[in-house]
Structure formats: C-alpha cells, structure tokens
XYZ file of C-alpha atoms in Angstrom:
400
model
C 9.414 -4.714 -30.799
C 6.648 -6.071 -33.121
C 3.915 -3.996 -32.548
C 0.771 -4.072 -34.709
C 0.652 -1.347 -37.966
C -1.216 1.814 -37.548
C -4.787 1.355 -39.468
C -4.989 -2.207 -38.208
C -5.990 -4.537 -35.269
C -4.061 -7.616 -34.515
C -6.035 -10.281 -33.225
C -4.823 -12.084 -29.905
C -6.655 -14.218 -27.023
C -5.629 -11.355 -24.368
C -4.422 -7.448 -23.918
C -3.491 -6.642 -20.862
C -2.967 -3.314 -19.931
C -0.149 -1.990 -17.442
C 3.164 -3.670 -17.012
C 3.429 -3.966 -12.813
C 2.968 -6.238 -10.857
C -0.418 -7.420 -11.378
C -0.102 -7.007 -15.102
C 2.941 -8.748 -15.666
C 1.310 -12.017 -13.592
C -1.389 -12.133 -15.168
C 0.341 -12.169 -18.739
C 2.738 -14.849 -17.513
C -0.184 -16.790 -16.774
C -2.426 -16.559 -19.230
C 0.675 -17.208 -21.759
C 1.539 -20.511 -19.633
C -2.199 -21.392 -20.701
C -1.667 -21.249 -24.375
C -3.122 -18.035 -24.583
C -1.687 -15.330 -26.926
C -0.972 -12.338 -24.816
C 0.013 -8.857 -25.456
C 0.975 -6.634 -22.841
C 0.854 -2.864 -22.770
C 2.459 0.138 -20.789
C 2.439 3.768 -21.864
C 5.583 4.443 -19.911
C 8.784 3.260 -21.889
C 10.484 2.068 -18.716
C 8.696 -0.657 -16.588
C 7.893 -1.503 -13.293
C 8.964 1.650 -11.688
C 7.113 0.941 -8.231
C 8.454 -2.272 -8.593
C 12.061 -0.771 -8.821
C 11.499 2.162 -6.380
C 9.685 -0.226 -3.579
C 11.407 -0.976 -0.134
C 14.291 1.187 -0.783
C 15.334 -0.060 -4.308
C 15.379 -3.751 -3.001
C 11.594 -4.191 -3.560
C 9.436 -5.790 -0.632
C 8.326 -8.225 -3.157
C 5.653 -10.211 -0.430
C 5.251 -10.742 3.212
C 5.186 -14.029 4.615
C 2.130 -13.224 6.747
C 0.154 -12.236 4.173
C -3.617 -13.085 4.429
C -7.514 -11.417 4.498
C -7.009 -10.307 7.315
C -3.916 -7.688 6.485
C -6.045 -6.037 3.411
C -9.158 -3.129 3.735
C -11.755 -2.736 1.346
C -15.777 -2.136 1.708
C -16.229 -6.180 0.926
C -13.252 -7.617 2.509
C -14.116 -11.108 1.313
C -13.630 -10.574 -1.653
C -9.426 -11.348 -1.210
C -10.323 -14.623 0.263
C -10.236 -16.585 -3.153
C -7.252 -14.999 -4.652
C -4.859 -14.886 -1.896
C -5.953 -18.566 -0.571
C -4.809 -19.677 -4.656
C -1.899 -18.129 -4.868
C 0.348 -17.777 -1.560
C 3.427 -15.973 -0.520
C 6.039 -18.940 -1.131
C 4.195 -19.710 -4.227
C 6.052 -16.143 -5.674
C 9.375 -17.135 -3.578
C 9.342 -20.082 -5.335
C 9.732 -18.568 -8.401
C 12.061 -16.208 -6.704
C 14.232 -19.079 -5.651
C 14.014 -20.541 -9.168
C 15.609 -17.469 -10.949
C 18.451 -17.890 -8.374
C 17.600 -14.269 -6.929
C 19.037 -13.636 -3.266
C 15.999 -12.773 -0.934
C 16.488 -11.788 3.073
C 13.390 -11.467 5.722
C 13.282 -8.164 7.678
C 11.148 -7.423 10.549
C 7.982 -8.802 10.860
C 7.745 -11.016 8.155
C 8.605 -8.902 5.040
C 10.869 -10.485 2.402
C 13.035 -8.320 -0.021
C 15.888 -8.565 -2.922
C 19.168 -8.768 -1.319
C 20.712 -7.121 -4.358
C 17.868 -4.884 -6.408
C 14.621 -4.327 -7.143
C 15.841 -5.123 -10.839
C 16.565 -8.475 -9.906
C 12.555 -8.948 -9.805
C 11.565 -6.848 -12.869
C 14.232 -9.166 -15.093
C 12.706 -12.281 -13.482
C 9.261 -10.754 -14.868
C 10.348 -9.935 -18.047
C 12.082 -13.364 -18.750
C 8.677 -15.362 -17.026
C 6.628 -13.445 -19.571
C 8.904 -13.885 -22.641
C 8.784 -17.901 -21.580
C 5.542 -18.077 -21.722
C 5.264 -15.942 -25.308
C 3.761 -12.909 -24.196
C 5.104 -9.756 -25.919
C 5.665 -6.554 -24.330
C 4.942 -3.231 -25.705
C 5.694 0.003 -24.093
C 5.400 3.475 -24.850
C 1.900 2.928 -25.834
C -0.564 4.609 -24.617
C -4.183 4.124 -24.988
C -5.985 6.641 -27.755
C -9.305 4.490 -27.429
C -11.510 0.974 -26.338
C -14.256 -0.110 -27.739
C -16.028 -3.544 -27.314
C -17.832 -4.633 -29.903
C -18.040 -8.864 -30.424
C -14.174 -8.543 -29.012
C -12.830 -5.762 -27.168
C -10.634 -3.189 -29.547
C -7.220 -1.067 -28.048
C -6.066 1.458 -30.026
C -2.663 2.592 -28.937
C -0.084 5.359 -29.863
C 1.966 1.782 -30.621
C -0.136 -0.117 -32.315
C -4.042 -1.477 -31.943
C -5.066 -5.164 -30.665
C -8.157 -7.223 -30.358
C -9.228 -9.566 -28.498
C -12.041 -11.030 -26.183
C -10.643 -10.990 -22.896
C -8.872 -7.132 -21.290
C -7.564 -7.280 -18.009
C -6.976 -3.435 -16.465
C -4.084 -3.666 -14.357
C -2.992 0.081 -14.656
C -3.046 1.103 -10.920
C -4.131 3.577 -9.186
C -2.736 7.683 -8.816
C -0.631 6.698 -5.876
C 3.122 8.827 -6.577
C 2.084 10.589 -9.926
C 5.578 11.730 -10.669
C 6.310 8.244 -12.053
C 3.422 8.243 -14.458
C 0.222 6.803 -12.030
C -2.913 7.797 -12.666
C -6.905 7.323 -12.520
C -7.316 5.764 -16.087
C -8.577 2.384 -14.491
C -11.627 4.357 -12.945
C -12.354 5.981 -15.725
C -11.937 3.328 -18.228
C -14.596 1.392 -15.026
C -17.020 3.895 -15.525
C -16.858 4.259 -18.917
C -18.138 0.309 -18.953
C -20.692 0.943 -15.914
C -18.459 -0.360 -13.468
C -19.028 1.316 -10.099
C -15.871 2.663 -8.143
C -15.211 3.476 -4.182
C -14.099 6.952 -4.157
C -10.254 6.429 -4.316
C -8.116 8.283 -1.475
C -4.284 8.125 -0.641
C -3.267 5.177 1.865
C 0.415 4.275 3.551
C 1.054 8.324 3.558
C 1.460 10.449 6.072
C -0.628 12.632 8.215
C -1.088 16.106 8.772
C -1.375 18.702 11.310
C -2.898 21.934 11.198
C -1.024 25.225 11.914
C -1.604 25.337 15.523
C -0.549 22.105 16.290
C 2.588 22.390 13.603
C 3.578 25.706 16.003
C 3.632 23.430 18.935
C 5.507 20.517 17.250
C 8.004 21.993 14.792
C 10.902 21.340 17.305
C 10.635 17.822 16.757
C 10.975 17.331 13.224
C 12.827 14.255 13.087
C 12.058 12.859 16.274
C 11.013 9.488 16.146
C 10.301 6.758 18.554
C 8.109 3.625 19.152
C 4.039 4.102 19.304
C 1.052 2.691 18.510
C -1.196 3.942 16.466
C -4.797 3.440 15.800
C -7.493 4.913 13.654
C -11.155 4.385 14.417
C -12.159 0.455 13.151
C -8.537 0.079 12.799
C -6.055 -2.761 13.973
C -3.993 -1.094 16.530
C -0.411 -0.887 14.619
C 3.090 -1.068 17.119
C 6.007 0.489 14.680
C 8.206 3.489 14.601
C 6.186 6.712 14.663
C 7.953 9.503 12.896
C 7.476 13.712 13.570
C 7.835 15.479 10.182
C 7.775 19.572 9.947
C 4.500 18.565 8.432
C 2.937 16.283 10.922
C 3.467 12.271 11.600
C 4.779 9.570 9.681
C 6.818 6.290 10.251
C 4.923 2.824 9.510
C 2.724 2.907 12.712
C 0.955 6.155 11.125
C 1.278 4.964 7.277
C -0.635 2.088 8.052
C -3.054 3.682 10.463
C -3.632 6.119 7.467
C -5.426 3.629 5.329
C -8.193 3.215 7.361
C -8.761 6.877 8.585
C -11.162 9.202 7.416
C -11.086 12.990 7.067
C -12.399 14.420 10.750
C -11.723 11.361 12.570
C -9.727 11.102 15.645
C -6.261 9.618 15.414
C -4.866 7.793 18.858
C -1.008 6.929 19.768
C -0.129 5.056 22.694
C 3.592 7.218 22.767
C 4.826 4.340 25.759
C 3.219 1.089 24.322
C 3.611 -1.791 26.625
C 4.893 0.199 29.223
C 2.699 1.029 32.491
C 3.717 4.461 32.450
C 1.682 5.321 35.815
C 3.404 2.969 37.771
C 6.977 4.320 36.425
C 5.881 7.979 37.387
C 4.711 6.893 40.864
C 8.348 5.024 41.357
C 10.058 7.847 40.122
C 8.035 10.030 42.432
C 9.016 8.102 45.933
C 13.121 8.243 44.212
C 13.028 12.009 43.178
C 10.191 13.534 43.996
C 11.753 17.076 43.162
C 12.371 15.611 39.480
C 9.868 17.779 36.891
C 7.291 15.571 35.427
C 8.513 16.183 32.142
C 12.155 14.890 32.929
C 10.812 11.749 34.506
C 8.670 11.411 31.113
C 12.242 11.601 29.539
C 13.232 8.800 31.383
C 11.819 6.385 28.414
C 11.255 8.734 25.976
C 13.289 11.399 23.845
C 13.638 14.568 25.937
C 11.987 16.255 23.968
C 9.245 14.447 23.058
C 8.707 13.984 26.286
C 8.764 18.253 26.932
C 6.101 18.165 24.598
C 4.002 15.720 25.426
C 3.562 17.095 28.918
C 2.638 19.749 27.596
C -0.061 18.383 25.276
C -1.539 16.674 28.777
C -1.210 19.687 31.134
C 1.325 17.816 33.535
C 2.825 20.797 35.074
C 5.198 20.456 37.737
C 7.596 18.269 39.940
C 6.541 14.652 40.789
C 5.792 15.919 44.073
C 3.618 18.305 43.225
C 1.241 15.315 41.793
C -1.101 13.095 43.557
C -1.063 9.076 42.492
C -4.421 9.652 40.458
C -2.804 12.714 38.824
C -0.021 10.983 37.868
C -1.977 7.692 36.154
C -4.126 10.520 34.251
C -1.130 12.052 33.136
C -0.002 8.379 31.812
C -3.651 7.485 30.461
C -3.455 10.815 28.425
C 0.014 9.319 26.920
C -0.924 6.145 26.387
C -3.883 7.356 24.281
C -3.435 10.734 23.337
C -5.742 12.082 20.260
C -3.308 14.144 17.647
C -6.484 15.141 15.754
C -4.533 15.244 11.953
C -6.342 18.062 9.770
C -5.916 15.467 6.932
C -3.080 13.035 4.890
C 0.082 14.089 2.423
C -2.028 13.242 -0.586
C -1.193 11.386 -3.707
C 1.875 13.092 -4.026
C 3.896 10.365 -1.446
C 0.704 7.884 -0.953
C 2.299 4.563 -1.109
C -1.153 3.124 -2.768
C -4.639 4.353 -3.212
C -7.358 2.656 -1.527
C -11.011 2.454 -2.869
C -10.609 1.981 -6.531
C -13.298 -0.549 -8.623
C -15.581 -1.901 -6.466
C -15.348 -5.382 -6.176
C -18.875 -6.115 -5.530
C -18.791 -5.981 -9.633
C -16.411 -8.935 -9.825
C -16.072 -12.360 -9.526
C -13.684 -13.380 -6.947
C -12.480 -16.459 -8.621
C -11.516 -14.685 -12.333
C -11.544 -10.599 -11.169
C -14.018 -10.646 -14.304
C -16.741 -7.635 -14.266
C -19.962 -9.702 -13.992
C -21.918 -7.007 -16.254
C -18.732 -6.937 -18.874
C -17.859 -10.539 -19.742
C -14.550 -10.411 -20.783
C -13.373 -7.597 -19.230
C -11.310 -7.713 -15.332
C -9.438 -5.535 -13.239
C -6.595 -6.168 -10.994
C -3.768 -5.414 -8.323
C -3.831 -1.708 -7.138
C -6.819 -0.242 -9.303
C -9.340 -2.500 -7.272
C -10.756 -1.507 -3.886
C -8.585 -4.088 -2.081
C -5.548 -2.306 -0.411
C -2.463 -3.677 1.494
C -0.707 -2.938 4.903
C 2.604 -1.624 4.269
C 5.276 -4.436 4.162
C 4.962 -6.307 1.098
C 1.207 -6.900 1.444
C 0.103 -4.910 -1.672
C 2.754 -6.924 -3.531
C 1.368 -10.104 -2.937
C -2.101 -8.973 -3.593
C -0.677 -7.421 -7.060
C 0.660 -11.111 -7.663
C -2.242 -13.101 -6.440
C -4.933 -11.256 -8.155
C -2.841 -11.097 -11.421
C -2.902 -15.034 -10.851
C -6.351 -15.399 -10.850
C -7.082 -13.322 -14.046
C -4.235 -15.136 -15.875
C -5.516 -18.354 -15.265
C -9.206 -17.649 -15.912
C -8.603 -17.089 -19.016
C-alpha cells in the first residue's frame, strides 16, 4: 500500500471517503475519467454490508428499481441519478466479470456464489481504472482551504473535489456510524434527522404478554404505515414484536406514535369464507374457522384481538364481516422500531435540497458531495438501496 508520509499531503484530483458501494463507484468512475483518485476506509476489511447483504450472496440491484421505490423529504431528487445509471447498466458489468447472478422473487437479483464475488469485481474495476485503495485509515481531520485537506491515521491527501460516501449508523457492530452528518454540519450542510429503516417493530409489554406464544409464527400480510405503499410479503412474530419484509419495509416510512395496519388475509374476502363456513358448521368456534386459512394460532389470537367470541352460529352475517374487516385491517399500534442495532439502512441523512441532482455536489461547498446511504434518499428492501449506492456513486464519479 502506498500511502502518503506522515507530515505531508499528497496531491490528487479526488479523495473519496468510504469503500462501499457508493464509494467504490464513484472512484471507478472518476478514475475511468483520467482523474487521480484515492480512496479511503478506516476499517481494514471492505465492503462488509456488501459481503453480509442478502444472506452472504449480496442483493446487488433490483430490476424494478425506480423513483418511485425510494423515500426521502424531496423525492425528486433520485430522478437524475437513477434515470443515468440503471439496473442492467451494473449487471452488465456483472456479466462482464463472468460472475453467476439468479433473480428471486419480485425482481431482486443476487450472486449465485458470494457476496465476495462483487467486492473482487470492485476492487479489480477500481485498480483498472488507477484508483488506489487505502484502508485502516481513519480520518484525524478536514480542512478546505483553496483544496480540501484529509488527514488520516494512514496518510494525508489533497485535493479539490471530496466525495463522503461513509454511510450511515445502520448495524454499528461492523463499524457504521454518523461521521457523514457530522462532517455535513461541520460544512453547513443541513441534515434530516436520521432514524433506523428496514428493521423491525416493536410492541409494548402488554401487547408482548398477549403475543409471546407466537414467536416464530409467520404468514402472509400486508402491511401499511400511514403515507405508505401498502407492502404484500411475509410478516414475521418475534418475542419482540413484528418483522418479515412486509413490516421492514413498512418501517421506513413510519413514525413514532403512528398507527401500523396489517391486512392478516390479503386478497382473501374473509367475510364471505366465515359466512360459508357458518351454513357448513355452524357449531365450528370462530376462531377454528379463522384457522381454516391461517396458522391456528394466529388465528386464536387474532380473535381475540377483535372480540369474536363464540361458534359461527352464535354470529349474525354483519358480525361476522366486522369480525373480517377488523382482520383485514387490524391496527398493532408498535411502541416503536429495533433501532440501529439490526436497521438494514438509516433514512434521513444530508438533505438533498443542498445538492445538485446531476453531480450530488453541495451547492454552498463547491467541491465537496455526498453519496449512497449517508443522503436522505433510502431504499425498499430488495436490492433497492444497492442500486441507489451504485447510481449515485455514478453521478459523483463522472462529475468530476
């Protein structure tokens, strides 16, 4: 590794700071340009959400990506980035390095061998283009004078152009953190308050007494926070509270207080099924019908939750479709979410509204841009965040 002398700064076109996704795109890019390109990480091993993502085969992208699939308080601001640089525009590098790719459900696309398949492809992108890497470094100080100055624990660089791509404190144990908001504010760069998103949700004691039985439970739902697409996945109990994609992606759009609504029979018409069941077996418990569809004891519990006591008989018609309204939209009021602890990403981050949607370049700060995770742009679950980490690296890299 031929990192700069302590005491001195060597002088190169770009620094980029955090080797992930985003960080490692824009590097390749800017290098293709001509651009001499150094590349920092404090961590000595790279790209660990990159080699812990979609079960160690990394969801690298999702075919579907677009605008639409992304939350932020300007959610424009994607447009540019994603329109420039698409989803088979990274599987076509993919496909060049010869790596083995499969689609899963609903449009996501992942290594068929390992995650490390896509952190090698990185690393030998960037070395083709002549970027060097340097890890273990971590930032002692920046300054911006004419050119913007990085002293590291490795060396010190400078140079007029510093992209941020350090993430956001999304799974600390593997070394996330904040430092892109406070390296923001440090230059005058507002920031949306960050909070966990893709993690799961809580309940409070009472409702934890009521649903510890079915830990591990888990069935098909919709879920739906308020402003929220409506989401149809697997819907998962934990001791804690919910989980399962349905809820992790509901999650990045909820807000603490707010209600939380699962359809637990989506695209059923559970009222007419009840009232069928009734003229068959009318001496059948409500509950057991319920179990019909549903695991039994889900279904114990979720009569419960809606009052519907008693046989079939026992229940007039409109009785019966309230009992199947309730379950179709029932309100599991979560106290809050797991936290940063399993958060997938973090949403909010560096506002935007700073930036130039063309470059990522802080309009106030020329020279200076933020991308991938750190921004207030934040993915559905299923290789969305990926492509956003790509596609906004893209857009630095070749600004510059």
């Amino acid at each position: 590794m031929n990192a700069a002398e302590p005491g001195r700064a060597d002088q190169v076109d770009v620094v980029v700071l955090g080797a992930g996704a985003a960080g490692f795109m824009a590097a390749i890019e800017a290098g293709k340009r001509g651009k001499s390109v150094v590349l920092l990480d404090h961590a000595e091993t790279i790209g660990e959400k990159i080699r812990i993502s979609g079960g160690g085969r990394c969801n690298f992208t999702n075919v579907n990506a677009g605008p639409k699939n992304f939350v932020s308080e300007n959610p424009k601001f994607c447009v540019s980035a994603l329109a420039r640089y698409k989803p088979r525009d990274f599987l076509a590098m993919v496909e060049k390095h010869k790596i083995e790719w499969y689609e899963k459900t609903l449009g996501q696309l992942f290594c068929r061998n390992s995650a490390n398949d896509i952190i090698e492809m990185l690393l030998d992108e960037l070395a083709a283009s002549g970027g060097l890497l340097v890890t273990g470094a971590d930032v002692r100080d920046i300054d911006k004078a004419e050119d913007f100055q990085v002293f590291t624990t490795r060396g010190n660089w400078r140079a007029p152009r510093l992209i941020v791509a350090t993430g956001g404190p999304s799974i600390p144990k593997i070394g996330a953190s904040g430092f892109a908001y406070e390296l923001a504010a440090r230059f005058g760069v507002p920031v949306v308050r960050p909070r966990p998103a893709l993690t799961p949700f809580l309940f409070s004691e009472e409702m934890k007494a009521r649903s510890g039985k079915l830990a591990g439970v888990s069935t098909e739902v919709t879920a739906q926070a308020p402003g929220s697409p409506v989401f149809r996945e697997a819907g998962l109990f934990t001791h804690r509270g919910l989980s399962g994609p349905a809820l992790l992606q509901a999650s990045s759009y909820w807000r603490q207080g707010q209600p939380l609504t699962v359809d637990f029979a989506p695209g059923r018409d559970l009222a007419a099924e009840l009232i069928a069941a009734k003229s068959t077996n009318p001496r059948r418990e409500i509950a057991t019908a319920l179990g019909a569809g549903l695991p039994q004891r889900l279904a114990g519990f979720l009569a419960e939750e809606v009052s519907a006591w008693g046989t079939l008989a026992d229940a007039s018609h409109a009785e019966l479709r309230r009992v199947a309204a309730a379950i179709h939209a029932l309100d599991m009021r979560p106290v809050g979410l797991e936290g940063w602890r399993i958060a997938e990403v973090a949403a909010g981050g560096v506002d935007v509204r700073a930036l130039d949607s063309q470059s990522m370049e802080v309009r106030a700060v020329p020279g200076l841009h933020f991308i991938g995770e750190c921004l207030d742009v934040t993915g559905w679950l299923g290789g969305y965040n990926f492509q956003w980490a790509w596609a906004s690296g893209a857009a630095a890299g070749r600004a510059m």
